[in-house]
Structures are given as structure tokens and as C-alpha cells.
mmCIF file of C-alpha atoms and ligand atoms in Angstrom:
data_model
loop_
_atom_site.group_PDB
_atom_site.id
_atom_site.type_symbol
_atom_site.label_atom_id
_atom_site.label_comp_id
_atom_site.label_asym_id
_atom_site.label_seq_id
_atom_site.Cartn_x
_atom_site.Cartn_y
_atom_site.Cartn_z
ATOM 1 C CA UNK A 252 128.841 56.939 -51.038
ATOM 2 C CA UNK A 253 129.672 55.059 -47.358
ATOM 3 C CA UNK A 254 127.195 56.989 -44.864
ATOM 4 C CA UNK A 255 126.648 53.754 -42.423
ATOM 5 C CA UNK A 256 128.114 55.989 -39.459
ATOM 6 C CA UNK A 257 125.452 58.945 -39.568
ATOM 7 C CA UNK A 258 122.750 57.478 -41.019
ATOM 8 C CA UNK A 259 120.725 53.776 -39.233
ATOM 9 C CA UNK A 260 119.520 52.995 -42.583
ATOM 10 C CA UNK A 261 121.285 53.443 -45.749
ATOM 11 C CA UNK A 262 119.574 51.709 -49.322
ATOM 12 C CA UNK A 263 121.686 52.471 -52.413
ATOM 13 C CA UNK A 264 120.536 52.517 -55.908
ATOM 14 C CA UNK A 265 117.825 49.975 -55.107
ATOM 15 C CA UNK A 266 116.242 48.493 -57.666
ATOM 16 C CA UNK A 267 113.624 45.701 -58.350
ATOM 17 C CA UNK A 268 112.451 44.726 -61.554
ATOM 18 C CA UNK A 269 109.142 42.429 -61.963
ATOM 19 C CA UNK A 270 109.559 40.985 -65.429
ATOM 20 C CA UNK A 271 111.089 43.484 -66.300
ATOM 21 C CA UNK A 272 108.581 45.983 -64.530
ATOM 22 C CA UNK A 273 110.808 48.261 -62.069
ATOM 23 C CA UNK A 274 108.740 48.812 -59.319
ATOM 24 C CA UNK A 275 111.595 50.472 -57.155
ATOM 25 C CA UNK A 276 114.183 51.883 -59.791
ATOM 26 C CA UNK A 277 117.487 53.170 -58.710
ATOM 27 C CA UNK A 278 115.967 54.236 -55.076
ATOM 28 C CA UNK A 279 118.218 55.568 -52.480
ATOM 29 C CA UNK A 280 116.929 56.614 -48.725
ATOM 30 C CA UNK A 281 118.889 57.119 -45.644
ATOM 31 C CA UNK A 282 117.289 56.997 -42.253
ATOM 32 C CA UNK A 283 118.827 58.294 -39.058
ATOM 33 C CA UNK A 284 117.983 56.778 -35.494
ATOM 34 C CA UNK A 285 115.411 58.984 -33.728
ATOM 35 C CA UNK A 286 113.821 59.281 -37.142
ATOM 36 C CA UNK A 287 110.443 59.482 -38.350
ATOM 37 C CA UNK A 288 110.362 59.247 -41.850
ATOM 38 C CA UNK A 289 107.008 59.206 -43.773
ATOM 39 C CA UNK A 290 106.931 58.026 -47.278
ATOM 40 C CA UNK A 291 104.104 59.438 -49.696
ATOM 41 C CA UNK A 292 103.315 58.635 -52.969
ATOM 42 C CA UNK A 293 100.352 57.799 -55.646
ATOM 43 C CA UNK A 294 99.108 54.193 -55.863
ATOM 44 C CA UNK A 295 101.691 52.512 -57.779
ATOM 45 C CA UNK A 296 104.486 54.119 -56.444
ATOM 46 C CA UNK A 297 106.385 51.094 -55.011
ATOM 47 C CA UNK A 298 106.078 52.337 -51.472
ATOM 48 C CA UNK A 299 105.092 48.817 -49.930
ATOM 49 C CA UNK A 300 107.404 46.974 -52.540
ATOM 50 C CA UNK A 301 110.510 49.532 -50.912
ATOM 51 C CA UNK A 302 109.068 47.869 -47.032
ATOM 52 C CA UNK A 303 108.689 44.111 -49.107
ATOM 53 C CA UNK A 304 112.635 44.750 -50.554
ATOM 54 C CA UNK A 305 113.783 46.064 -46.776
ATOM 55 C CA UNK A 306 112.461 43.099 -44.585
ATOM 56 C CA UNK A 307 113.613 40.253 -47.060
ATOM 57 C CA UNK A 308 110.319 39.554 -48.599
ATOM 58 C CA UNK A 309 110.884 40.420 -52.118
ATOM 59 C CA UNK A 310 114.505 40.160 -53.271
ATOM 60 C CA UNK A 311 116.404 43.231 -54.582
ATOM 61 C CA UNK A 312 117.112 43.065 -58.281
ATOM 62 C CA UNK A 313 120.139 45.504 -58.008
ATOM 63 C CA UNK A 314 121.121 48.040 -55.137
ATOM 64 C CA UNK A 315 122.129 47.735 -51.173
ATOM 65 C CA UNK A 316 120.184 47.663 -48.017
ATOM 66 C CA UNK A 317 122.689 48.281 -45.111
ATOM 67 C CA UNK A 318 120.840 48.772 -41.377
ATOM 68 C CA UNK A 319 123.289 49.453 -38.764
ATOM 69 C CA UNK A 320 126.515 48.598 -40.503
ATOM 70 C CA UNK A 321 124.703 45.088 -41.829
ATOM 71 C CA UNK A 322 124.583 44.227 -45.076
ATOM 72 C CA UNK A 323 120.629 42.521 -45.220
ATOM 73 C CA UNK A 324 120.247 42.610 -48.901
ATOM 74 C CA UNK A 325 120.252 39.058 -49.146
ATOM 75 C CA UNK A 326 119.510 37.633 -45.710
ATOM 76 C CA UNK A 327 116.568 35.369 -45.512
ATOM 77 C CA UNK A 328 113.640 37.189 -43.690
ATOM 78 C CA UNK A 329 114.108 35.582 -39.940
ATOM 79 C CA UNK A 330 117.841 37.245 -39.838
ATOM 80 C CA UNK A 331 116.532 40.496 -41.059
ATOM 81 C CA UNK A 332 114.379 39.783 -37.961
ATOM 82 C CA UNK A 333 116.626 38.809 -35.730
ATOM 83 C CA UNK A 334 118.990 42.034 -36.843
ATOM 84 C CA UNK A 335 116.222 44.790 -35.464
ATOM 85 C CA UNK A 336 113.697 44.885 -38.639
ATOM 86 C CA UNK A 337 109.633 44.879 -37.785
ATOM 87 C CA UNK A 338 107.319 45.167 -40.101
ATOM 88 C CA UNK A 339 103.304 46.078 -40.105
ATOM 89 C CA UNK A 340 102.062 44.994 -43.022
ATOM 90 C CA UNK A 341 98.401 46.656 -43.932
ATOM 91 C CA UNK A 342 95.840 44.307 -42.303
ATOM 92 C CA UNK A 343 96.470 43.535 -39.071
ATOM 93 C CA UNK A 344 97.739 39.860 -38.282
ATOM 94 C CA UNK A 345 96.769 39.360 -34.788
ATOM 95 C CA UNK A 346 95.013 36.180 -33.206
ATOM 96 C CA UNK A 347 91.296 36.954 -33.319
ATOM 97 C CA UNK A 348 90.397 34.155 -31.008
ATOM 98 C CA UNK A 349 93.261 34.737 -28.064
ATOM 99 C CA UNK A 350 93.373 37.392 -25.508
ATOM 100 C CA UNK A 351 95.000 40.623 -26.201
ATOM 101 C CA UNK A 352 97.566 39.550 -23.050
ATOM 102 C CA UNK A 353 97.901 36.423 -24.792
ATOM 103 C CA UNK A 354 98.765 38.156 -28.566
ATOM 104 C CA UNK A 355 101.591 39.912 -27.109
ATOM 105 C CA UNK A 356 102.962 36.682 -25.285
ATOM 106 C CA UNK A 357 103.160 34.841 -28.505
ATOM 107 C CA UNK A 358 105.266 37.774 -29.864
ATOM 108 C CA UNK A 359 107.811 38.107 -26.936
ATOM 109 C CA UNK A 360 111.468 36.934 -28.217
ATOM 110 C CA UNK A 361 112.235 33.510 -26.474
ATOM 111 C CA UNK A 362 114.563 31.737 -26.400
ATOM 112 C CA UNK A 363 115.613 27.916 -26.957
ATOM 113 C CA UNK A 364 114.654 26.241 -23.555
ATOM 114 C CA UNK A 365 116.147 22.692 -22.233
ATOM 115 C CA UNK A 366 114.843 20.348 -24.707
ATOM 116 C CA UNK A 367 114.806 22.617 -27.778
ATOM 117 C CA UNK A 368 111.426 23.785 -27.630
ATOM 118 C CA UNK A 369 110.717 27.154 -27.866
ATOM 119 C CA UNK A 370 111.157 28.662 -23.977
ATOM 120 C CA UNK A 371 108.271 31.228 -23.121
ATOM 121 C CA UNK A 372 108.969 31.866 -19.378
ATOM 122 C CA UNK A 373 106.323 34.589 -17.655
ATOM 123 C CA UNK A 374 109.474 35.872 -15.307
ATOM 124 C CA UNK A 375 108.980 39.382 -13.971
ATOM 125 C CA UNK A 376 110.515 41.070 -16.647
ATOM 126 C CA UNK A 377 108.486 39.955 -19.135
ATOM 127 C CA UNK A 378 105.166 41.109 -17.413
ATOM 128 C CA UNK A 379 106.436 44.241 -16.902
ATOM 129 C CA UNK A 380 107.368 44.534 -20.221
ATOM 130 C CA UNK A 381 104.122 43.502 -21.702
ATOM 131 C CA UNK A 382 102.366 45.998 -19.088
ATOM 132 C CA UNK A 383 104.377 48.529 -20.570
ATOM 133 C CA UNK A 384 103.826 47.929 -24.070
ATOM 134 C CA UNK A 385 100.069 47.493 -22.881
ATOM 135 C CA UNK A 386 99.922 51.367 -21.605
ATOM 136 C CA UNK A 387 101.581 52.422 -24.510
ATOM 137 C CA UNK A 388 99.293 50.599 -27.398
ATOM 138 C CA UNK A 389 96.371 52.092 -25.096
ATOM 139 C CA UNK A 390 94.951 48.707 -24.478
ATOM 140 C CA UNK A 391 95.475 49.047 -20.232
ATOM 141 C CA UNK A 392 92.243 48.105 -19.725
ATOM 142 C CA UNK A 393 91.556 45.165 -22.337
ATOM 143 C CA UNK A 394 94.202 42.981 -21.457
ATOM 144 C CA UNK A 395 92.135 40.353 -21.124
ATOM 145 C CA UNK A 396 89.550 41.058 -24.196
ATOM 146 C CA UNK A 397 89.069 38.561 -27.048
ATOM 147 C CA UNK A 398 91.647 40.392 -29.735
ATOM 148 C CA UNK A 399 89.235 39.786 -32.903
ATOM 149 C CA UNK A 400 86.135 41.734 -30.469
ATOM 150 C CA UNK A 401 88.244 45.010 -30.562
ATOM 151 C CA UNK A 402 87.636 47.976 -32.919
ATOM 152 C CA UNK A 403 89.495 48.352 -36.126
ATOM 153 C CA UNK A 404 91.816 50.656 -34.985
ATOM 154 C CA UNK A 405 92.352 48.947 -31.572
ATOM 155 C CA UNK A 406 93.433 45.877 -33.767
ATOM 156 C CA UNK A 407 96.091 48.151 -35.318
ATOM 157 C CA UNK A 408 97.494 49.215 -32.196
ATOM 158 C CA UNK A 409 97.479 45.975 -30.605
ATOM 159 C CA UNK A 410 99.972 44.640 -34.044
ATOM 160 C CA UNK A 411 102.294 47.710 -33.270
ATOM 161 C CA UNK A 412 102.313 46.410 -29.485
ATOM 162 C CA UNK A 413 103.436 42.869 -31.086
ATOM 163 C CA UNK A 414 106.038 44.042 -32.992
ATOM 164 C CA UNK A 415 107.285 46.591 -29.955
ATOM 165 C CA UNK A 416 107.480 43.706 -27.806
ATOM 166 C CA UNK A 417 110.302 42.813 -30.043
ATOM 167 C CA UNK A 418 112.208 46.184 -29.472
ATOM 168 C CA UNK A 419 113.028 46.631 -33.235
ATOM 169 C CA UNK A 420 115.506 48.894 -34.225
ATOM 170 C CA UNK A 421 113.785 49.850 -37.205
ATOM 171 C CA UNK A 422 110.265 49.693 -37.116
ATOM 172 C CA UNK A 423 107.883 49.866 -40.574
ATOM 173 C CA UNK A 424 104.254 50.321 -40.882
ATOM 174 C CA UNK A 425 102.158 50.573 -44.088
ATOM 175 C CA UNK A 426 99.132 52.780 -43.982
ATOM 176 C CA UNK A 427 98.656 52.325 -40.017
ATOM 177 C CA UNK A 428 96.092 54.736 -40.117
ATOM 178 C CA UNK A 429 93.272 53.221 -42.626
ATOM 179 C CA UNK A 430 90.328 52.963 -41.518
ATOM 180 C CA UNK A 431 90.881 54.740 -38.394
ATOM 181 C CA UNK A 432 88.402 57.178 -36.854
ATOM 182 C CA UNK A 433 89.594 60.767 -36.592
ATOM 183 C CA UNK A 434 90.115 60.072 -32.311
ATOM 184 C CA UNK A 435 92.396 56.884 -33.245
ATOM 185 C CA UNK A 436 93.790 58.831 -35.399
ATOM 186 C CA UNK A 437 95.197 61.278 -33.201
ATOM 187 C CA UNK A 438 96.331 58.347 -30.463
ATOM 188 C CA UNK A 439 98.482 56.851 -33.103
ATOM 189 C CA UNK A 440 100.121 59.938 -33.956
ATOM 190 C CA UNK A 441 101.074 60.464 -30.534
ATOM 191 C CA UNK A 442 101.875 56.351 -30.045
ATOM 192 C CA UNK A 443 104.257 56.890 -33.676
ATOM 193 C CA UNK A 444 106.183 59.660 -32.006
ATOM 194 C CA UNK A 445 106.787 58.487 -28.954
ATOM 195 C CA UNK A 446 108.368 55.043 -30.312
ATOM 196 C CA UNK A 447 110.177 56.945 -32.847
ATOM 197 C CA UNK A 448 112.495 57.747 -29.547
ATOM 198 C CA UNK A 449 115.838 55.659 -29.619
ATOM 199 C CA UNK A 450 115.031 53.726 -32.732
ATOM 200 C CA UNK A 451 113.786 54.531 -36.641
ATOM 201 C CA UNK A 452 110.618 54.527 -38.167
ATOM 202 C CA UNK A 453 109.581 54.661 -41.658
ATOM 203 C CA UNK A 454 105.342 55.092 -42.178
ATOM 204 C CA UNK A 455 104.003 54.658 -45.463
ATOM 205 C CA UNK A 456 100.373 56.988 -45.206
ATOM 206 C CA UNK A 457 98.110 59.259 -47.334
ATOM 207 C CA UNK A 458 96.732 60.938 -44.781
ATOM 208 C CA UNK A 459 98.626 63.982 -45.263
ATOM 209 C CA UNK A 460 97.287 65.548 -42.056
ATOM 210 C CA UNK A 461 98.550 62.863 -40.256
ATOM 211 C CA UNK A 462 101.778 62.270 -42.138
ATOM 212 C CA UNK A 463 101.980 66.856 -41.032
ATOM 213 C CA UNK A 464 101.924 65.754 -37.267
ATOM 214 C CA UNK A 465 104.240 63.105 -37.423
ATOM 215 C CA UNK A 466 106.782 62.884 -39.936
ATOM 216 C CA UNK A 467 110.373 64.658 -39.641
ATOM 217 C CA UNK A 468 111.616 63.946 -43.315
ATOM 218 C CA UNK A 469 108.943 63.130 -46.315
ATOM 219 C CA UNK A 470 110.217 61.023 -49.254
ATOM 220 C CA UNK A 471 107.861 61.036 -52.108
ATOM 221 C CA UNK A 472 108.316 58.363 -54.565
ATOM 222 C CA UNK A 473 106.858 58.407 -58.082
ATOM 223 C CA UNK A 474 107.184 55.269 -60.095
ATOM 224 C CA UNK A 475 109.889 53.750 -58.138
ATOM 225 C CA UNK A 476 111.805 56.651 -58.039
ATOM 226 C CA UNK A 477 112.203 59.293 -55.840
ATOM 227 C CA UNK A 478 110.785 62.508 -56.544
ATOM 228 C CA UNK A 479 111.039 64.816 -53.651
ATOM 229 C CA UNK A 480 112.504 64.511 -49.887
ATOM 230 C CA UNK A 481 112.588 67.172 -47.198
ATOM 231 C CA UNK A 482 110.675 68.649 -44.493
ATOM 232 C CA UNK A 483 106.653 68.612 -45.271
ATOM 233 C CA UNK A 484 106.656 72.235 -45.769
ATOM 234 C CA UNK A 485 109.200 72.086 -48.747
ATOM 235 C CA UNK A 486 107.835 68.548 -49.999
ATOM 236 C CA UNK A 487 104.236 69.945 -50.068
ATOM 237 C CA UNK A 488 104.782 72.929 -52.202
ATOM 238 C CA UNK A 489 107.122 70.948 -54.429
ATOM 239 C CA UNK A 490 105.312 71.389 -57.728
ATOM 240 C CA UNK A 491 106.228 68.353 -58.863
ATOM 241 C CA UNK A 492 105.053 66.470 -55.837
ATOM 242 C CA UNK A 493 101.871 68.686 -56.660
ATOM 243 C CA UNK A 494 101.020 68.059 -59.993
ATOM 244 C CA UNK A 495 101.691 63.471 -59.683
ATOM 245 C CA UNK A 496 100.036 63.449 -55.837
ATOM 246 C CA UNK A 497 99.177 66.242 -53.788
ATOM 247 C CA UNK A 498 96.901 67.920 -56.513
ATOM 248 C CA UNK A 499 94.736 65.342 -57.085
HETATM 249 P P1 LIG B 757 102.252 51.416 -53.308
HETATM 250 O O1 LIG B 757 102.511 50.482 -52.054
HETATM 251 O O2 LIG B 757 103.286 52.769 -53.737
HETATM 252 O O3 LIG B 757 101.002 51.666 -53.951
HETATM 253 P P2 LIG B 757 103.353 48.715 -54.946
HETATM 254 O O4 LIG B 757 105.096 49.095 -54.121
HETATM 255 O O5 LIG B 757 102.604 48.100 -54.101
HETATM 256 O O6 LIG B 757 103.221 50.518 -54.688
HETATM 257 O O7 LIG B 757 103.244 48.595 -56.121
HETATM 258 C C1 LIG B 757 104.371 48.891 -56.939
HETATM 259 C C2 LIG B 757 103.988 47.978 -58.784
HETATM 260 O O8 LIG B 757 104.585 47.071 -58.360
HETATM 261 C C3 LIG B 757 102.671 48.505 -59.217
HETATM 262 O O9 LIG B 757 102.591 48.288 -60.279
HETATM 263 C C4 LIG B 757 102.114 46.900 -58.470
HETATM 264 O O10 LIG B 757 101.371 46.404 -59.366
HETATM 265 C C5 LIG B 757 103.873 46.274 -59.025
HETATM 266 N N1 LIG B 757 104.351 44.918 -58.383
HETATM 267 C C6 LIG B 757 104.021 45.117 -56.628
HETATM 268 N N2 LIG B 757 104.582 43.613 -56.404
HETATM 269 C C7 LIG B 757 104.786 43.184 -57.471
HETATM 270 C C8 LIG B 757 105.612 41.512 -57.629
HETATM 271 N N3 LIG B 757 105.465 40.667 -56.341
HETATM 272 N N4 LIG B 757 105.017 41.222 -59.175
HETATM 273 C C9 LIG B 757 105.116 42.100 -60.029
HETATM 274 N N5 LIG B 757 104.757 43.290 -59.696
HETATM 275 C C10 LIG B 757 104.196 43.913 -58.478
HETATM 276 MG MG1 LIG B 758 101.070 50.037 -50.797
#
């Protein structure tokens, strides 16, 4: 199958085996541009491992991962980032001692300066871009707040902002609303709906109300395999999905 022209991300026959245990087993996954795909499934289904494989943290045993026509399957992690893939882990990795603004500045993609050192210049463009991201992640009023003093939800938003600064074409988020309050979840839904415009977004999430609100399509994993895929209604009413996941 060659579907690169229609799909931004094309994952085919993806398999990873840990000492003979297949955490991901023959998975096909196609995501379009402007699409927000939710990935759901019971604990241990292989959801996080799929993201690990796409971002190069874990190497595939078999299969291919192509993004915008580029094969990522054996690329080193930093090249995958350069190819436009950004990934947020379950626990926010922010610099707690620095301000919100400084965290965003540190995430800004930088070129090599005259002495070969990594150069960061606070140009008007950079300032404007950081301001836009601050607004988008609901932290415009907290630019100078020390990141460690933010609420758990605000820390999650800051880390999303640190990825947005790099303008990834594929953004992957692992359980972004875990531990968030109801109002933080609502704002995060709005944020994700906005940021999937012009890129592809994959979100792993257990909160079905949240998934219903944001997802264009839902992929259900079970034991490393694709169990079901489709819009939320289709997936929710699929007896296989109810049996292994939603019924519990
Ligand atoms: P999920 O995110 O859906 O809860 P994971 O992708 O984290 O599931 O894990 C899928 C399965 O693969 C689990 O049984 C887990 O223990 C196993 N697994 C994940 N990473 C490794 C690894 N590096 N080595 C061995 N087993 C792993
Ligand atoms: Mg997981």
C-alpha cells in the first residue's frame, strides 16, 4: 500500500518485540493533516509504545513509519524532531526554576551562531511568536511566573507550548488531561482543537468525554493490535470495544 499522498502519517505493519513479547503487533495507522486522532485502549495495549516508535525512542522490529513521505523508521530521534515530529510525555518536563517565558525561549529552535554555539536571538519575530504561544496556552498573564509554581494543568499547557514553539507538523500527546480539573480539561480541548489546524495531532487519552469532544477519528488498540477505528459513535458502539475497554 502506498498512501503517502493522502496521509501525512503512514504507519504500516509496525511491530516491536521485547524479548519475544509483541507490545505492538502488525499495526497500520494512517493520520491526515488537520486531523486530531485519539488513541484509546486498556492499560498495556501498546499506546505509549506506538508513540515511542514514531518518535524514535524505541526501534521497530518490523514495519515502516513514514511522515510527509519521509521514512522515519530508522532515523535518530533528533532527526525525527527536525522532520517535524513533537512528542509530549505523560509527566511534564519543564524547567521548574525558570519562568514560563524562559521555558518557551529555551524551546525556540535555534541555529548555529558565528562561533558554532547554539544561538538564540530575541528578535521581534521571536518575541511575537512566543507571545502567540503564551496566549494560546492560557498563560499570557503568567509569563514571569516561575514554572514550578504553576498548577499541574498549567504545567501541562506550558509543555504543550514548548512543543508549539517548534511548530511541529505532527504533535503527539500522551494523556494530556490526566490530573486536570474539569475547567482545565475544557480549555485543553479548545486548545487541541485549535492546534490541529495545519498539522496532525495524536492524543492518547482515557477520558472518554474528552475524547468525544476533540477527536475526528478514534483508534482502539488491544494487545498491540488495532481493535477498531472510526468516529466516536462507531467505536463506542462496537461490541468488541465495549467488551475489552469501555464496559469496564
Ligand atoms: P499503554 O500505553 O497502552 O498502557 P504501553 O505501550 O506502555 O501500554 O505498554 C504495552 C506493553 O509493552 C506493556 O505490557 C508493557 O509492559 C510493555 N513494554 C513497554 N515498553 C517496554 C520495554 N521497553 N520493555 C519491555 N516491555 C515493554
Ligand atoms: Mg501509556
